[in-house]
Amino acid sequence: MAKKLWGGRFKKKIDKEFFEFQKSIQYDYKLAKYDIYHSMIHIIALKKAHIISANESERLYSALKGILEKIKNGTFKPSLYSEDIHTEIQNGVEKKIGSLALKLHTLRSRNDQIAFDERFYCKVEARNIENFLSAVISSLESLGNHYKKYSIIGYTHTQRAQRIYFKHYLQTFQFMLTRDKEKLSNFERSLVIYIGAGALKGTSLNRNYYNKAINDFLKFHPVLSKEVKFSENPLDNVSDRDFIIELLTILSTLQMHLSRLAEDFILYSTKEFNFFSLPEEFCTGSSLMPHKKNPDFLELIRGYTGRVYGNLIALLTTMKGLPLTYNRDMQLDKEPLFSSVDIIKEELKILPKFIKKIRLNEDTIEKSLQEGNLYATEIAEQYVRKGTPFKKAHDIVGKAIRQSEKKNPFFTAETLQEAARSLLEKEKQRNRVVHLSK
Amino acid sequence: MAKKLWGGRFKKKIDKEFFEFQKSIQYDYKLAKYDIYHSMIHIIALKKAHIISANESERLYSALKGILEKIKNGTFKPSLYSEDIHTEIQNGVEKKIGSLALKLHTLRSRNDQIAFDERFYCKVEARNIENFLSAVISSLESLGNHYKKYSIIGYTHTQRAQRIYFKHYLQTFQFMLTRDKEKLSNFERSLVIYIGAGALKGTSLNRNYYNKAINDFLKFHPVLSKEVKFSENPLDNVSDRDFIIELLTILSTLQMHLSRLAEDFILYSTKEFNFFSLPEEFCTGSSLMPHKKNPDFLELIRGYTGRVYGNLIALLTTMKGLPLTYNRDMQLDKEPLFSSVDIIKEELKILPKFIKKIRLNEDTIEKSLQEGNLYATEIAEQYVRKGTPFKKAHDIVGKAIRQSEKKNPFFTAETLQEAARSLLEKEKQRNRVVHLSK
Amino acid sequence: MAKKLWGGRFKKKIDKEFFEFQKSIQYDYKLAKYDIYHSMIHIIALKKAHIISANESERLYSALKGILEKIKNGTFKPSLYSEDIHTEIQNGVEKKIGSLALKLHTLRSRNDQIAFDERFYCKVEARNIENFLSAVISSLESLGNHYKKYSIIGYTHTQRAQRIYFKHYLQTFQFMLTRDKEKLSNFERSLVIYIGAGALKGTSLNRNYYNKAINDFLKFHPVLSKEVKFSENPLDNVSDRDFIIELLTILSTLQMHLSRLAEDFILYSTKEFNFFSLPEEFCTGSSLMPHKKNPDFLELIRGYTGRVYGNLIALLTTMKGLPLTYNRDMQLDKEPLFSSVDIIKEELKILPKFIKKIRLNEDTIEKSLQEGNLYATEIAEQYVRKGTPFKKAHDIVGKAIRQSEKKNPFFTAETLQEAARSLLEKEKQRNRVVHLSK
Amino acid sequence: MAKKLWGGRFKKKIDKEFFEFQKSIQYDYKLAKYDIYHSMIHIIALKKAHIISANESERLYSALKGILEKIKNGTFKPSLYSEDIHTEIQNGVEKKIGSLALKLHTLRSRNDQIAFDERFYCKVEARNIENFLSAVISSLESLGNHYKKYSIIGYTHTQRAQRIYFKHYLQTFQFMLTRDKEKLSNFERSLVIYIGAGALKGTSLNRNYYNKAINDFLKFHPVLSKEVKFSENPLDNVSDRDFIIELLTILSTLQMHLSRLAEDFILYSTKEFNFFSLPEEFCTGSSLMPHKKNPDFLELIRGYTGRVYGNLIALLTTMKGLPLTYNRDMQLDKEPLFSSVDIIKEELKILPKFIKKIRLNEDTIEKSLQEGNLYATEIAEQYVRKGTPFKKAHDIVGKAIRQSEKKNPFFTAETLQEAARSLLEKEKQRNRVVHLSK
């Protein structure tokens, strides 16, 4: 067990199993970079407030920078004995520059750090996902352009409805994903990263020092300028996980969209539909059945919907009925967040490669478009244009379908049109007769 | 069983139990008003396209207006024998003007109507909830102003942390609810109400006629101007329920906030905390125990969190993996939507009355603020200002607490300060001795 | 607002909107029958304890019996002004026999009544659902027997796997539903209906009187004998809603099974698969597209999965973190329970009629069974029997498939067998050559 | 990328990122032991069927045994390059005995293996959790016995209700956990571990060989005897994950119980209630506030409820609407299962140590029991025994409370009794006067 950031009032040593149970380093190490940002701003503020000297500040800053380099180049290896990432980083600084490291935690609270770190993470990852989404949208557009003039069948109730352009079909998904992208973008742009909340009511290190420190820090991190701010309401800041819930809800809807795309593509690549050929590189076989080529990628996407929904409900449940302000329950927000972000990123990373390689089975599609039913609506609409009330046109075509089906279940548009024409004719004659006989 | 909007191709009559199972009039009657708007726009478009005559259009419009009046004055009583609200309204028109009513459904689909109706409902209800939220926020502000100069205890981990202003405490909830209000406002402002999607690919009634019809209609409904539009992507419009999911997620977070307020207020009105006196008019008693005065209103709010989350997960689950475009599963979006909207509205309607009548038990609060621990952090911070490293100040105050507690578990700030001073003094002497002896 | 069962200590009248918000009669009227059972046992116990006279007991009992008759013959119309079903029934008794009705609530608590009522409801409805399930299972068996000798394609990953018997295919659902039925049966048999918990610690009306009263009552309701018991642990009884959660989880799994059946049957009735003809009486059409015959019944079943899961998560969430013992939050257990029970019952009631009328499209199925791939596994297995290591047999058949597909994507088992034989032959020759050349 | 168990029909190499996305070794390594059991039974069956020789069988068996030893002594380190645990183990065997390892997979499918492995895992872990539960129940009993004669306040609505024994209070949790234990025990005892399902319809390796193999195997693993069986319905076996859902629902209810215990214990250890002293070894402090001693263990338990519910909803969602039989979506059942099992085990492991060290603050409790309200119900009950109708007794005591409160909010039982007596007396006199004056 490594050093802890608290303990003066405790007589007894922490129970080992409980220490293992409550620690978070095994997942919150993912926040290392952002935690260092917090520390950097904080020590500038401490220096401005003359609580640490310029020299102390410099030594601390440089030790933090060293760790940041390691994070960036992938050589940062957190000790699993630390309680959490905050402790781990302070220990890392201590290893470099000795007991001066202890000043890092002057007048600050982990309640403030973790909220800062998580907000930073959400902002960065929302941007990443936006970029991945753009690539998926492009790949759908490419595929649509590749088959620009092709039609396919449009479905309602998984039953053949009307002939539509393949490009339009794909655009439906583009519309869905574009909505998701806009939500991510709104979320990310309006997300402010607060600092300075203390444990719950701020500390005596005041607003001015922090504001100056933020300014200084942002000079070196221009991309984030204007988005880090001194806490407007510390009580709220340490209590609030709305931003995580919001990200998880956006990802849930996005994942739902992917599940619908997956479902359709699975259907279209069955032997029965046979509209799509899926790229072999993204399918797997069976260890028993030699002929299998399974759409595993799509199935896994569909299946992950459970996980992404589960992560959302996990956090919503955890937050239910928590008294103000911070409660330890809130530590458990991280694993669901990281899980959903990682799942979505992996899916989106692979999707463009996959989509671009989908091929239409033109013969099957061509044949399927011969089916007369697909044109029933338009035939009825023609009669409406010629003055038949829609209700009657709908009825006549309905009866014409029954007639045509009896002769041949796979009748054409022409057959159907002819049957409808003849039914209408007969009806007119009947009406004339009725009329005459009156 | 009333008349249906389909059936020409069917030889057999629908099974009665199945008809009951699948009908939706028992809940979708709530959309009546919006469904009439759809019909109004639609018949203007039909007239513009010369599919119905000006006279027909007028008679249809006026019949619809008659029903609308009934809805507005509360005398609309839908027949539970109708299949759905669309059929019910067409039947209503038929009762008034006979078979001309059948032309109402010319070139349109219920898939389009229901999406239009639901979008309209969501927009209107989001605005209603925003207004209710404003009143709740005001009531919190009033209560805060009433007790402007009062402090209470701020908690973390449900353990006493630091002294805070009661007004600041309440503002935490104001911040939460203001975030919810902003989300509702963004949602509502960006929600476009589409018309013209047909069953999935539009109809031969084209964009221009609809655009003119929308213009004409909106002249008489100026409040909604610019928000009704001709479908940009019909395939997407009939497939999409994102807007409902989005509203349900906003309501879930809002409900979570209310559950936290409820939890705190329940705690503060226990005999043990005894900070709040709740208004009797919003409490209930026990049928067995004569002394009980229970915070039922708050408990029900906390309890309803389950329902509101459940409604969200219900719709997310239903939408998972649905193939494009419309599927009948989507009919089941309405009950969860209506349920969450109604629950939230009822809670918010009562909350302001309740909040304004909360009274602080000043004596208990005053006494609780005597506890020395509440000032431990500030005492430690004073030492930091005087040059003690924070880690050491934290340790010293921690030990001073242990010492003070031993003498009297309810020690004051003065006792604590004195104990800390004396410990620090002793340590300095020890260090001096160590230093001298070297 | 009708009379309430409490109020002596209250100075102010209850707020009207809050009264509406908190009342439960609009749904808990469903428990009327069971609530009367509770009252019947209770007044027998009061009589045995000499707290009410034999004459009073008789008059109360007979008034209750009158209401029970109304419930049984469907003429019971609860007043929506009552707070809850307990109050409603007491009011009903009062209307019949005047103020003696007030003695009904002597030494008892609604906390005890509601737990008794809900347990009774769950037991009865679990039995009902068991019976409905039996009919569904039978209908699957009938359909299987009707097509006893027919094979269809078995799928994994929605890709054709192996030829299987249609009867075996249907038995998979029979197995699932039989598991559900067994769970319901275990649940229902082990569910004890407790009485006598008081508000939380029992009352001074003790065990012996209740035990005698239960005996007397059960003589007249023999079907339930041995299942009503005096509370073993009153604190637990009023706190516990496990039995509802358990029923909701059984129903969730059952609903999941139905969703899988629905999904398969929807697939099999697409034009593309075309294995099933669904009975028209359970399909609906489109108001725009004259040709549509949609599998709405199956889609609604699939869609209701959302609701049934949502009801489960609703109650789980509501119960999370509730302090002991009874809390008003628990009132909200009823709507999710009733909703899931009603949904499941309606589905199961219709399913047997639906299933029995499903017809196989024998031609399409016959044709689909020609596909060589379906026999790939068995061809590989034949080689294993003749001594080829499975890994090699699997490889050879895999390659044979690639070869056969190139010539004709819809090759037969014979083609595949021939291709495999020839590949194996060539390999043997190659090996022989290799062997000779060594 | 390590060797795969399939691939003959594939021309293209699997995409690397997709391979990473779809592999499961990073979590399914937890099933290693059970996967080896499957292999052991399988090779015995292959030998019995003369598909492999006795010598081959022995070499395979001994290689598997070697790996099993490693798993048992903790030195098994799966390669993260393998696709899954089945492949990993086959590769491990190949490393030991060369290409003979390839025969391991003769006539079997991973669909069968994974279902076998997971069933085994669930059975073993259910037993483990049962044992942990026993220890928790014992610790509650110990604590109850330690404070055998102590009373505390029983609550409803978090408001003081009646005096109860502390032991009875704790028994409420014992009852809850005992129900969970019984459910686990029923689950575990009735869980059969099937083998032989093939990919979906069994293989040509038939029932008799498997039955013999199972017998042989079970001789060496007597504890599990009679619980491994040849597949009764292969189609069902590879489609079914009910057993995991069932375990997850049992764990969800169990976790809900723990969350209620946690909530109560958190409340009782607040400064305000102050009934409990929690053991310091299971609390943590604050990095900013020196005085804090937070009930983190209890908060984390309460918080984990979100995760355990989320895991349940994740699997339910994933299984919704899956066509028969196996789909790759089902691979995603493992992480939620492992997560809930691990969380519950860790909580239960620590709880007994924690519970045994809880100490009652006797003075605070003694004082709290002085409150007159706690005895209001019993006072009313006394009047009932003496012939006062309960409704009137309830009213009188209610008024007596109002009177007593006005004088002193913390009145005693004696004060209350006296006030009630005097009110009743007055009323009798009034009635007498009314009577006389008539």
PDB file of N, CA and C in Angstrom, chain D residues 359-411:
ATOM      1  N   ARG D 359     -20.018  -0.704  16.503  1.00  0.00           N
ATOM      2  CA  ARG D 359     -20.360  -0.527  17.918  1.00  0.00           C
ATOM      3  C   ARG D 359     -21.532   0.432  18.064  1.00  0.00           C
ATOM      4  N   LEU D 360     -22.433   0.094  18.962  1.00  0.00           N
ATOM      5  CA  LEU D 360     -23.562   0.980  19.229  1.00  0.00           C
ATOM      6  C   LEU D 360     -23.136   2.103  20.181  1.00  0.00           C
ATOM      7  N   ASN D 361     -23.623   3.288  19.901  1.00  0.00           N
ATOM      8  CA  ASN D 361     -23.422   4.400  20.827  1.00  0.00           C
ATOM      9  C   ASN D 361     -24.587   4.393  21.808  1.00  0.00           C
ATOM     10  N   GLU D 362     -24.352   3.707  22.906  1.00  0.00           N
ATOM     11  CA  GLU D 362     -25.466   3.367  23.787  1.00  0.00           C
ATOM     12  C   GLU D 362     -26.172   4.597  24.361  1.00  0.00           C
ATOM     13  N   ASP D 363     -25.391   5.614  24.696  1.00  0.00           N
ATOM     14  CA  ASP D 363     -26.008   6.801  25.304  1.00  0.00           C
ATOM     15  C   ASP D 363     -27.003   7.473  24.360  1.00  0.00           C
ATOM     16  N   THR D 364     -26.557   7.694  23.126  1.00  0.00           N
ATOM     17  CA  THR D 364     -27.449   8.346  22.152  1.00  0.00           C
ATOM     18  C   THR D 364     -28.717   7.535  21.959  1.00  0.00           C
ATOM     19  N   ILE D 365     -28.550   6.229  21.848  1.00  0.00           N
ATOM     20  CA  ILE D 365     -29.697   5.368  21.606  1.00  0.00           C
ATOM     21  C   ILE D 365     -30.643   5.415  22.799  1.00  0.00           C
ATOM     22  N   GLU D 366     -30.066   5.293  23.982  1.00  0.00           N
ATOM     23  CA  GLU D 366     -30.869   5.340  25.201  1.00  0.00           C
ATOM     24  C   GLU D 366     -31.707   6.617  25.221  1.00  0.00           C
ATOM     25  N   LYS D 367     -31.061   7.716  24.917  1.00  0.00           N
ATOM     26  CA  LYS D 367     -31.753   9.012  24.946  1.00  0.00           C
ATOM     27  C   LYS D 367     -32.866   9.050  23.904  1.00  0.00           C
ATOM     28  N   SER D 368     -32.564   8.555  22.707  1.00  0.00           N
ATOM     29  CA  SER D 368     -33.556   8.624  21.628  1.00  0.00           C
ATOM     30  C   SER D 368     -34.795   7.810  21.970  1.00  0.00           C
ATOM     31  N   LEU D 369     -34.609   6.772  22.776  1.00  0.00           N
ATOM     32  CA  LEU D 369     -35.746   5.907  23.119  1.00  0.00           C
ATOM     33  C   LEU D 369     -36.684   6.548  24.142  1.00  0.00           C
ATOM     34  N   GLN D 370     -36.264   7.670  24.694  1.00  0.00           N
ATOM     35  CA  GLN D 370     -37.124   8.399  25.634  1.00  0.00           C
ATOM     36  C   GLN D 370     -38.316   9.062  24.944  1.00  0.00           C
ATOM     37  N   GLU D 371     -38.239   9.204  23.646  1.00  0.00           N
ATOM     38  CA  GLU D 371     -39.260  10.011  22.965  1.00  0.00           C
ATOM     39  C   GLU D 371     -40.648   9.382  23.053  1.00  0.00           C
ATOM     40  N   GLY D 372     -41.582  10.156  23.498  1.00  0.00           N
ATOM     41  CA  GLY D 372     -42.938   9.673  23.734  1.00  0.00           C
ATOM     42  C   GLY D 372     -43.628   9.118  22.499  1.00  0.00           C
ATOM     43  N   ASN D 373     -43.383   9.734  21.347  1.00  0.00           N
ATOM     44  CA  ASN D 373     -44.042   9.317  20.112  1.00  0.00           C
ATOM     45  C   ASN D 373     -43.878   7.831  19.808  1.00  0.00           C
ATOM     46  N   LEU D 374     -42.743   7.293  20.210  1.00  0.00           N
ATOM     47  CA  LEU D 374     -42.466   5.889  19.909  1.00  0.00           C
ATOM     48  C   LEU D 374     -43.493   4.961  20.544  1.00  0.00           C
ATOM     49  N   TYR D 375     -44.196   5.486  21.552  1.00  0.00           N
ATOM     50  CA  TYR D 375     -45.119   4.643  22.284  1.00  0.00           C
ATOM     51  C   TYR D 375     -46.572   4.992  21.995  1.00  0.00           C
ATOM     52  N   ALA D 376     -46.776   5.926  21.066  1.00  0.00           N
ATOM     53  CA  ALA D 376     -48.126   6.399  20.755  1.00  0.00           C
ATOM     54  C   ALA D 376     -49.035   5.256  20.328  1.00  0.00           C
ATOM     55  N   THR D 377     -48.504   4.383  19.478  1.00  0.00           N
ATOM     56  CA  THR D 377     -49.311   3.276  18.986  1.00  0.00           C
ATOM     57  C   THR D 377     -49.745   2.363  20.117  1.00  0.00           C
ATOM     58  N   GLU D 378     -48.805   2.052  20.998  1.00  0.00           N
ATOM     59  CA  GLU D 378     -49.148   1.157  22.095  1.00  0.00           C
ATOM     60  C   GLU D 378     -50.147   1.805  23.070  1.00  0.00           C
ATOM     61  N   ILE D 379     -50.006   3.100  23.258  1.00  0.00           N
ATOM     62  CA  ILE D 379     -50.974   3.796  24.115  1.00  0.00           C
ATOM     63  C   ILE D 379     -52.374   3.698  23.499  1.00  0.00           C
ATOM     64  N   ALA D 380     -52.449   3.944  22.188  1.00  0.00           N
ATOM     65  CA  ALA D 380     -53.747   3.829  21.512  1.00  0.00           C
ATOM     66  C   ALA D 380     -54.281   2.403  21.628  1.00  0.00           C
ATOM     67  N   GLU D 381     -53.395   1.439  21.500  1.00  0.00           N
ATOM     68  CA  GLU D 381     -53.812   0.037  21.587  1.00  0.00           C
ATOM     69  C   GLU D 381     -54.374  -0.307  22.972  1.00  0.00           C
ATOM     70  N   GLN D 382     -53.793   0.303  24.014  1.00  0.00           N
ATOM     71  CA  GLN D 382     -54.327   0.067  25.369  1.00  0.00           C
ATOM     72  C   GLN D 382     -55.795   0.481  25.461  1.00  0.00           C
ATOM     73  N   TYR D 383     -56.089   1.640  24.863  1.00  0.00           N
ATOM     74  CA  TYR D 383     -57.482   2.112  24.908  1.00  0.00           C
ATOM     75  C   TYR D 383     -58.405   1.154  24.167  1.00  0.00           C
ATOM     76  N   VAL D 384     -57.903   0.623  23.069  1.00  0.00           N
ATOM     77  CA  VAL D 384     -58.709  -0.339  22.316  1.00  0.00           C
ATOM     78  C   VAL D 384     -59.040  -1.551  23.195  1.00  0.00           C
ATOM     79  N   ARG D 385     -58.049  -2.042  23.900  1.00  0.00           N
ATOM     80  CA  ARG D 385     -58.257  -3.185  24.800  1.00  0.00           C
ATOM     81  C   ARG D 385     -59.343  -2.875  25.844  1.00  0.00           C
ATOM     82  N   LYS D 386     -59.378  -1.579  26.214  1.00  0.00           N
ATOM     83  CA  LYS D 386     -60.379  -1.188  27.226  1.00  0.00           C
ATOM     84  C   LYS D 386     -61.710  -0.823  26.596  1.00  0.00           C
ATOM     85  N   GLY D 387     -61.865  -1.020  25.295  1.00  0.00           N
ATOM     86  CA  GLY D 387     -63.176  -0.837  24.683  1.00  0.00           C
ATOM     87  C   GLY D 387     -63.351   0.398  23.807  1.00  0.00           C
ATOM     88  N   THR D 388     -62.383   1.272  23.761  1.00  0.00           N
ATOM     89  CA  THR D 388     -62.497   2.429  22.874  1.00  0.00           C
ATOM     90  C   THR D 388     -62.343   1.961  21.425  1.00  0.00           C
ATOM     91  N   PRO D 389     -63.223   2.405  20.531  1.00  0.00           N
ATOM     92  CA  PRO D 389     -63.013   2.044  19.126  1.00  0.00           C
ATOM     93  C   PRO D 389     -61.654   2.578  18.659  1.00  0.00           C
ATOM     94  N   PHE D 390     -60.977   1.798  17.804  1.00  0.00           N
ATOM     95  CA  PHE D 390     -59.619   2.163  17.414  1.00  0.00           C
ATOM     96  C   PHE D 390     -59.560   3.537  16.771  1.00  0.00           C
ATOM     97  N   LYS D 391     -60.499   3.808  15.912  1.00  0.00           N
ATOM     98  CA  LYS D 391     -60.529   5.094  15.214  1.00  0.00           C
ATOM     99  C   LYS D 391     -60.502   6.248  16.217  1.00  0.00           C
ATOM    100  N   LYS D 392     -61.305   6.122  17.309  1.00  0.00           N
ATOM    101  CA  LYS D 392     -61.332   7.184  18.316  1.00  0.00           C
ATOM    102  C   LYS D 392     -60.022   7.215  19.100  1.00  0.00           C
ATOM    103  N   ALA D 393     -59.512   6.058  19.466  1.00  0.00           N
ATOM    104  CA  ALA D 393     -58.248   6.001  20.206  1.00  0.00           C
ATOM    105  C   ALA D 393     -57.134   6.667  19.391  1.00  0.00           C
ATOM    106  N   HIS D 394     -57.113   6.385  18.097  1.00  0.00           N
ATOM    107  CA  HIS D 394     -56.126   6.956  17.179  1.00  0.00           C
ATOM    108  C   HIS D 394     -56.261   8.477  17.161  1.00  0.00           C
ATOM    109  N   ASP D 395     -57.489   8.958  17.112  1.00  0.00           N
ATOM    110  CA  ASP D 395     -57.726  10.404  17.096  1.00  0.00           C
ATOM    111  C   ASP D 395     -57.283  11.081  18.391  1.00  0.00           C
ATOM    112  N   ILE D 396     -57.692  10.476  19.493  1.00  0.00           N
ATOM    113  CA  ILE D 396     -57.361  11.047  20.812  1.00  0.00           C
ATOM    114  C   ILE D 396     -55.848  11.139  20.985  1.00  0.00           C
ATOM    115  N   VAL D 397     -55.147  10.056  20.673  1.00  0.00           N
ATOM    116  CA  VAL D 397     -53.696  10.071  20.850  1.00  0.00           C
ATOM    117  C   VAL D 397     -53.076  11.094  19.893  1.00  0.00           C
ATOM    118  N   GLY D 398     -53.627  11.173  18.686  1.00  0.00           N
ATOM    119  CA  GLY D 398     -53.147  12.183  17.734  1.00  0.00           C
ATOM    120  C   GLY D 398     -53.264  13.581  18.322  1.00  0.00           C
ATOM    121  N   LYS D 399     -54.406  13.878  18.925  1.00  0.00           N
ATOM    122  CA  LYS D 399     -54.570  15.207  19.530  1.00  0.00           C
ATOM    123  C   LYS D 399     -53.657  15.392  20.735  1.00  0.00           C
ATOM    124  N   ALA D 400     -53.512  14.342  21.508  1.00  0.00           N
ATOM    125  CA  ALA D 400     -52.631  14.405  22.681  1.00  0.00           C
ATOM    126  C   ALA D 400     -51.198  14.738  22.251  1.00  0.00           C
ATOM    127  N   ILE D 401     -50.795  14.206  21.106  1.00  0.00           N
ATOM    128  CA  ILE D 401     -49.447  14.502  20.593  1.00  0.00           C
ATOM    129  C   ILE D 401     -49.327  15.995  20.271  1.00  0.00           C
ATOM    130  N   ARG D 402     -50.343  16.512  19.612  1.00  0.00           N
ATOM    131  CA  ARG D 402     -50.311  17.949  19.286  1.00  0.00           C
ATOM    132  C   ARG D 402     -50.202  18.803  20.547  1.00  0.00           C
ATOM    133  N   GLN D 403     -50.968  18.444  21.539  1.00  0.00           N
ATOM    134  CA  GLN D 403     -50.904  19.178  22.811  1.00  0.00           C
ATOM    135  C   GLN D 403     -49.535  19.072  23.462  1.00  0.00           C
ATOM    136  N   SER D 404     -49.031  17.848  23.534  1.00  0.00           N
ATOM    137  CA  SER D 404     -47.752  17.625  24.221  1.00  0.00           C
ATOM    138  C   SER D 404     -46.614  18.336  23.490  1.00  0.00           C
ATOM    139  N   GLU D 405     -46.659  18.263  22.165  1.00  0.00           N
ATOM    140  CA  GLU D 405     -45.601  18.889  21.363  1.00  0.00           C
ATOM    141  C   GLU D 405     -45.515  20.388  21.621  1.00  0.00           C
ATOM    142  N   LYS D 406     -46.681  21.001  21.761  1.00  0.00           N
ATOM    143  CA  LYS D 406     -46.709  22.448  21.971  1.00  0.00           C
ATOM    144  C   LYS D 406     -45.921  22.822  23.226  1.00  0.00           C
ATOM    145  N   LYS D 407     -46.098  22.011  24.257  1.00  0.00           N
ATOM    146  CA  LYS D 407     -45.380  22.297  25.502  1.00  0.00           C
ATOM    147  C   LYS D 407     -43.890  21.986  25.371  1.00  0.00           C
ATOM    148  N   ASN D 408     -43.586  20.817  24.795  1.00  0.00           N
ATOM    149  CA  ASN D 408     -42.181  20.413  24.692  1.00  0.00           C
ATOM    150  C   ASN D 408     -42.030  19.422  23.534  1.00  0.00           C
ATOM    151  N   PRO D 409     -41.296  19.783  22.519  1.00  0.00           N
ATOM    152  CA  PRO D 409     -41.208  18.898  21.348  1.00  0.00           C
ATOM    153  C   PRO D 409     -40.629  17.515  21.669  1.00  0.00           C
ATOM    154  N   PHE D 410     -39.914  17.409  22.786  1.00  0.00           N
ATOM    155  CA  PHE D 410     -39.344  16.088  23.089  1.00  0.00           C
ATOM    156  C   PHE D 410     -40.015  15.471  24.321  1.00  0.00           C
ATOM    157  N   PHE D 411     -41.318  15.371  24.273  1.00  0.00           N
ATOM    158  CA  PHE D 411     -42.086  14.865  25.409  1.00  0.00           C
ATOM    159  C   PHE D 411     -41.907  13.347  25.567  1.00  0.00           C
TER     160      PHE D 411
END
